[in-house]
mmCIF file of C-alpha atoms and ligand atoms in Angstrom:
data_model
loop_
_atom_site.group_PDB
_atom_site.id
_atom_site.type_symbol
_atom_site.label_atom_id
_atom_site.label_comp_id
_atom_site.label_asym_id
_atom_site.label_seq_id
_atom_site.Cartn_x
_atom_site.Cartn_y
_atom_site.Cartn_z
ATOM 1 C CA UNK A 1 99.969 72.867 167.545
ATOM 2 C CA UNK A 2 97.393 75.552 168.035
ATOM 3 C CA UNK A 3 94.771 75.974 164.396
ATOM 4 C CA UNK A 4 94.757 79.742 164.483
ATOM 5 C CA UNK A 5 91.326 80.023 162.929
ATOM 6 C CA UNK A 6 89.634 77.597 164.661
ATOM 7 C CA UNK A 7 91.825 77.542 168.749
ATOM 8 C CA UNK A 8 91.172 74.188 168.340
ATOM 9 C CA UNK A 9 94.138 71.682 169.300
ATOM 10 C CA UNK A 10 95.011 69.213 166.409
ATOM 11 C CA UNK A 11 97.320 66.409 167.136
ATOM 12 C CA UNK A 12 98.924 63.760 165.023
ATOM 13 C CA UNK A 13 99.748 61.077 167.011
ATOM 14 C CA UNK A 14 103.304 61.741 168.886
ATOM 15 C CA UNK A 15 104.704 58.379 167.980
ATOM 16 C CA UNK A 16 103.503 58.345 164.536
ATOM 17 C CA UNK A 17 105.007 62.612 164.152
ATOM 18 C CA UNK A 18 108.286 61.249 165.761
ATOM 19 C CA UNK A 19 108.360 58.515 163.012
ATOM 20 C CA UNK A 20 107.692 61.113 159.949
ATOM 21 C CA UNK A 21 110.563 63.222 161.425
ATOM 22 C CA UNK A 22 112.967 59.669 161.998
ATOM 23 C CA UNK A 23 111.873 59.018 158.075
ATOM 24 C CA UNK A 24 112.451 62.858 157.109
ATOM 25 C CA UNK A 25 115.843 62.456 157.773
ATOM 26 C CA UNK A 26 116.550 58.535 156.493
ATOM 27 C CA UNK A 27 115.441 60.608 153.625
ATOM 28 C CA UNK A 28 118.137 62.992 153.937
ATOM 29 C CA UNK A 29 120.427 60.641 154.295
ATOM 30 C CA UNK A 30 119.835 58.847 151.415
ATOM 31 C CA UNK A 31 120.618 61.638 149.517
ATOM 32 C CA UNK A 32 123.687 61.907 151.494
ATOM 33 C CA UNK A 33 124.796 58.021 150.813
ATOM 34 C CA UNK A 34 123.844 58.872 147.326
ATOM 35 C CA UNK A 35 126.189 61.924 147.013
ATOM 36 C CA UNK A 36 128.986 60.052 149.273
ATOM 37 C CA UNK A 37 128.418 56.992 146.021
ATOM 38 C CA UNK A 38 128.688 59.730 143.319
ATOM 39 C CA UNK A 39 132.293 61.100 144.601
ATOM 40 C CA UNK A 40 133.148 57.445 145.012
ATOM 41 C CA UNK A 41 132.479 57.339 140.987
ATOM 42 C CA UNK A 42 133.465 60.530 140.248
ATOM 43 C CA UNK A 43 136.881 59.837 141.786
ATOM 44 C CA UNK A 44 137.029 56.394 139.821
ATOM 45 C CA UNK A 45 136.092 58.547 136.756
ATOM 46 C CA UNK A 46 132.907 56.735 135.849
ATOM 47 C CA UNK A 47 130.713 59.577 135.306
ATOM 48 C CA UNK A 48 127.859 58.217 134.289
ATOM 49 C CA UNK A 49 127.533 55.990 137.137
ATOM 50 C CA UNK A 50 128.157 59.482 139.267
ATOM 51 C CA UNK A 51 125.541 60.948 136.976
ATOM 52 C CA UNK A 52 122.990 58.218 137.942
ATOM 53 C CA UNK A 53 123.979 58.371 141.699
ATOM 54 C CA UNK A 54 123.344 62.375 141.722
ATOM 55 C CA UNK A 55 119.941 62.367 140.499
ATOM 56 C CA UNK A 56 119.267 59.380 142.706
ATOM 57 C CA UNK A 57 120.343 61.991 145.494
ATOM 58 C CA UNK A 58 118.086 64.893 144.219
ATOM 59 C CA UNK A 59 114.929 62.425 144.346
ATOM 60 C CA UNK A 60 115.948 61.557 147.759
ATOM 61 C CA UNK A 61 115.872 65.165 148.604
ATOM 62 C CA UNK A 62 112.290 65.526 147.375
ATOM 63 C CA UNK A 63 111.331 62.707 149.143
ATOM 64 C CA UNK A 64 112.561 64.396 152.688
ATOM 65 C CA UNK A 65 110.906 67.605 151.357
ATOM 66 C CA UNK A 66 107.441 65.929 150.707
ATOM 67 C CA UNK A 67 107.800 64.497 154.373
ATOM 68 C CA UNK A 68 108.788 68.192 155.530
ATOM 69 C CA UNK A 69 105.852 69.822 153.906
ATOM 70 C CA UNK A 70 103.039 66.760 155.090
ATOM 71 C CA UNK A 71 104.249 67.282 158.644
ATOM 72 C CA UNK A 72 103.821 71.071 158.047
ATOM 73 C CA UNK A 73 100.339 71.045 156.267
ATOM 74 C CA UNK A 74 99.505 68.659 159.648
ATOM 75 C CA UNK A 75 100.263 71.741 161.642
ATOM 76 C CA UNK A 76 103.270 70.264 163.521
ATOM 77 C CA UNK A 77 107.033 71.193 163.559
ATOM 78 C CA UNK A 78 109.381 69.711 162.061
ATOM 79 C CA UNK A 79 112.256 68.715 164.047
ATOM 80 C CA UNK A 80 116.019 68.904 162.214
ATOM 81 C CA UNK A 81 118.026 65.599 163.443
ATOM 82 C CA UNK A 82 121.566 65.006 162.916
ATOM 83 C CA UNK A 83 122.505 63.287 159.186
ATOM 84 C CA UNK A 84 124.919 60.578 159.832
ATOM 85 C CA UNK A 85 127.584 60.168 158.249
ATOM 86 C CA UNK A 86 128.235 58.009 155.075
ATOM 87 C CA UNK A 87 129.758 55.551 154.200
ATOM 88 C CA UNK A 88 132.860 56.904 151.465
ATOM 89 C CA UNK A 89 134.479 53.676 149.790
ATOM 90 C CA UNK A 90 133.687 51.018 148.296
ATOM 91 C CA UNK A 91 135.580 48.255 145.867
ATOM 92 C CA UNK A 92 133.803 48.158 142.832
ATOM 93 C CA UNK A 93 130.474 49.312 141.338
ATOM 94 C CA UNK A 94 128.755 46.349 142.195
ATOM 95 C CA UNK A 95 129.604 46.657 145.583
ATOM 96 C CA UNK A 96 128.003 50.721 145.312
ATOM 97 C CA UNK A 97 125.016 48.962 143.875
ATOM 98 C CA UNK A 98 124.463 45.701 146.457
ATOM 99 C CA UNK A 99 124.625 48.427 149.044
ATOM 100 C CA UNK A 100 122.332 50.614 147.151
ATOM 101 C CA UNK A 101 119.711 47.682 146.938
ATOM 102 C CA UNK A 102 120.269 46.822 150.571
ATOM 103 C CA UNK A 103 119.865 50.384 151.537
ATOM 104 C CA UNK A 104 116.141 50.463 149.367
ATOM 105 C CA UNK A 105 115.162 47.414 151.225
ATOM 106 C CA UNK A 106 115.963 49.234 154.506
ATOM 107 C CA UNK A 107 113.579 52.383 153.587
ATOM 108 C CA UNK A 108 110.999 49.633 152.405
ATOM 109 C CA UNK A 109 110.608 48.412 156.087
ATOM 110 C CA UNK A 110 110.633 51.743 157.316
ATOM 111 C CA UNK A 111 108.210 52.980 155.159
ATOM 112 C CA UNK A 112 106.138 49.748 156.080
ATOM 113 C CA UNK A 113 106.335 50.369 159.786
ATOM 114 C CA UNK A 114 105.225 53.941 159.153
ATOM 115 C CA UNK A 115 101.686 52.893 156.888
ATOM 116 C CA UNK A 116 101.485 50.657 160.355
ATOM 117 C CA UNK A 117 101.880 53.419 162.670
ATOM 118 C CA UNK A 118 99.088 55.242 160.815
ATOM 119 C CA UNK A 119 96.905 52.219 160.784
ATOM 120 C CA UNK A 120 97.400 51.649 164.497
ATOM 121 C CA UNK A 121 96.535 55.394 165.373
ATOM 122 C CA UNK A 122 93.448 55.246 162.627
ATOM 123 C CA UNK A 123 95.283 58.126 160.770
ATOM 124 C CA UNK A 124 93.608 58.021 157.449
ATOM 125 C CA UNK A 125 95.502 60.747 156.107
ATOM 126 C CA UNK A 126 98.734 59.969 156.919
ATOM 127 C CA UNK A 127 98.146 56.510 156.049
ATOM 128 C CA UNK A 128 97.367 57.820 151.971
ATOM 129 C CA UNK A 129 99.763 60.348 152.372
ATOM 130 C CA UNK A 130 102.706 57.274 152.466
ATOM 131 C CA UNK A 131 100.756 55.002 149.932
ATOM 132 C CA UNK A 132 103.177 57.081 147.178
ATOM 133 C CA UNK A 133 106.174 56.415 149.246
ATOM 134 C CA UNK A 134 104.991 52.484 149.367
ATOM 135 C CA UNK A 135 104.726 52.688 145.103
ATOM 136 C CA UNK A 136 108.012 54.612 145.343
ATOM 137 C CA UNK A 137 109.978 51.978 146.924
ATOM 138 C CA UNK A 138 108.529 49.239 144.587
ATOM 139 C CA UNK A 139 110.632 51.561 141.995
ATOM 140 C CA UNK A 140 113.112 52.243 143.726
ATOM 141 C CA UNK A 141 113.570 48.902 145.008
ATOM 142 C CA UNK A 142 113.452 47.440 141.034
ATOM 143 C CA UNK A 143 115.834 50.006 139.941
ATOM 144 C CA UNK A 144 118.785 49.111 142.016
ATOM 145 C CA UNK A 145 117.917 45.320 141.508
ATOM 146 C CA UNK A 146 118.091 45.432 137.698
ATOM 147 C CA UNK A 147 121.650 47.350 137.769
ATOM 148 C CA UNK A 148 122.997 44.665 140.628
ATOM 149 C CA UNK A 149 121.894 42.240 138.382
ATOM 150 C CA UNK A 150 123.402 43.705 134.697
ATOM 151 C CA UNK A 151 126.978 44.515 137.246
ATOM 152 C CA UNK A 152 126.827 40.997 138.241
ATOM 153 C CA UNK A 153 126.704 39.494 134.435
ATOM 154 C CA UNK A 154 129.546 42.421 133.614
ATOM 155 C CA UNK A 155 131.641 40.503 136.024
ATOM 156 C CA UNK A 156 135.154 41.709 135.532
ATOM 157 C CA UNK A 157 134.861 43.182 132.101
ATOM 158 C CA UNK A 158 136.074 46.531 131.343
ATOM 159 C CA UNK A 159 134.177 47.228 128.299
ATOM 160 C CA UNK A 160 130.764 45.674 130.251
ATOM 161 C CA UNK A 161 131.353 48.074 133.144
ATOM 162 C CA UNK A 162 132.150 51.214 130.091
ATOM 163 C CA UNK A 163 128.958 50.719 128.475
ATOM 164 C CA UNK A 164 126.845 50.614 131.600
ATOM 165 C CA UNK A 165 128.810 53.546 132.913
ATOM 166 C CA UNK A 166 127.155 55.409 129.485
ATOM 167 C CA UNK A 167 123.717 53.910 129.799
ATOM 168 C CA UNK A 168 123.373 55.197 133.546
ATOM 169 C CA UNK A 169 124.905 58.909 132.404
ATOM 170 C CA UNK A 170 121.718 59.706 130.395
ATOM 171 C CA UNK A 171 119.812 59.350 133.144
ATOM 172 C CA UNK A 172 117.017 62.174 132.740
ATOM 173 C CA UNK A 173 114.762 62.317 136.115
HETATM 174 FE FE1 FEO B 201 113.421 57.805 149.368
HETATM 175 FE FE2 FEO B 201 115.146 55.797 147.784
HETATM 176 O O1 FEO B 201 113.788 56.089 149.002
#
């Protein structure tokens, strides 16, 4: 893209701007598997496990919107691709959550083969641009771990499931 005050032609690397767009919408989509989990719980009635699962969804829409702005403040465009659709049922809550993990492991490699893209085309700044993203996913990653686990020790337990349903609900951020 042309730099209007200087003429000058800046490029980011085509692979490595294809690969921010590819991750700007896995980004999306999480927040759309997020949202497709929340109506799974909201249907069931366990609202604070929708609760959770929305807010999980908002800070995967940040995440798309930090990749939107980066590729913008690079002086590239950004390129809309179609959002897949979701998957919409599931058998229990540790099933939502063994996906959820799985699906954080997925954005882990992604996120990995992006910092080596940048390496490999000596981007410096799009390589510490992602180093949040690789924290992130250390979160992210621990997060949906810890409730697998606590699901898993619930078993089949009614009362279990209950009082995890009103931990998760007071979710803040
Ligand atoms: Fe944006 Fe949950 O990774």
């Amino acid at each position: 893209m042309l730099n209007m005050n200087t003429g000058v032609i800046i490029m980011l690397d085509r692979k490595l701007l294809k690969m921010l767009n590819e991750q700007l919408n896995r980004e999306i989509y999480s927040g759309y598997l997020y949202w497709s989990m929340a109506s799974w719980f909201d249907a069931n009635n366990l609202k604070g496990f929708a609760h959770w699962m929305k807010k999980q969804a908002e800070e995967e829409i940040d995440h798309a919107k930090k990749f939107y702005e980066y590729i913008n403040d690079r002086r590239e465009k950004v390129e809309m691709l179609p959002v897949e659709a979701p998957k919409s049922s599931w058998s229990s809550p540790l099933e939502v959550f063994e996906d959820t993990f799985a699906h954080e492991q997925k954005v882990t490699e992604m996120i990995n083969s992006l910092v080596d893209a940048a390496r490999e085309a000596n981007d410096h700044a799009t390589f510490e641009f992602l180093q949040w993203f690789v924290k992130e996913q250390v979160e992210e990653e621990a997060n949906a771990e810890e409730i697998v686990q606590k699901l898993r020790f619930a078993g089949d337990s009614p009362s279990v499931i209950l009082m995890l349903d009103q931990a998760l609900g007071s979710r803040e951020d």
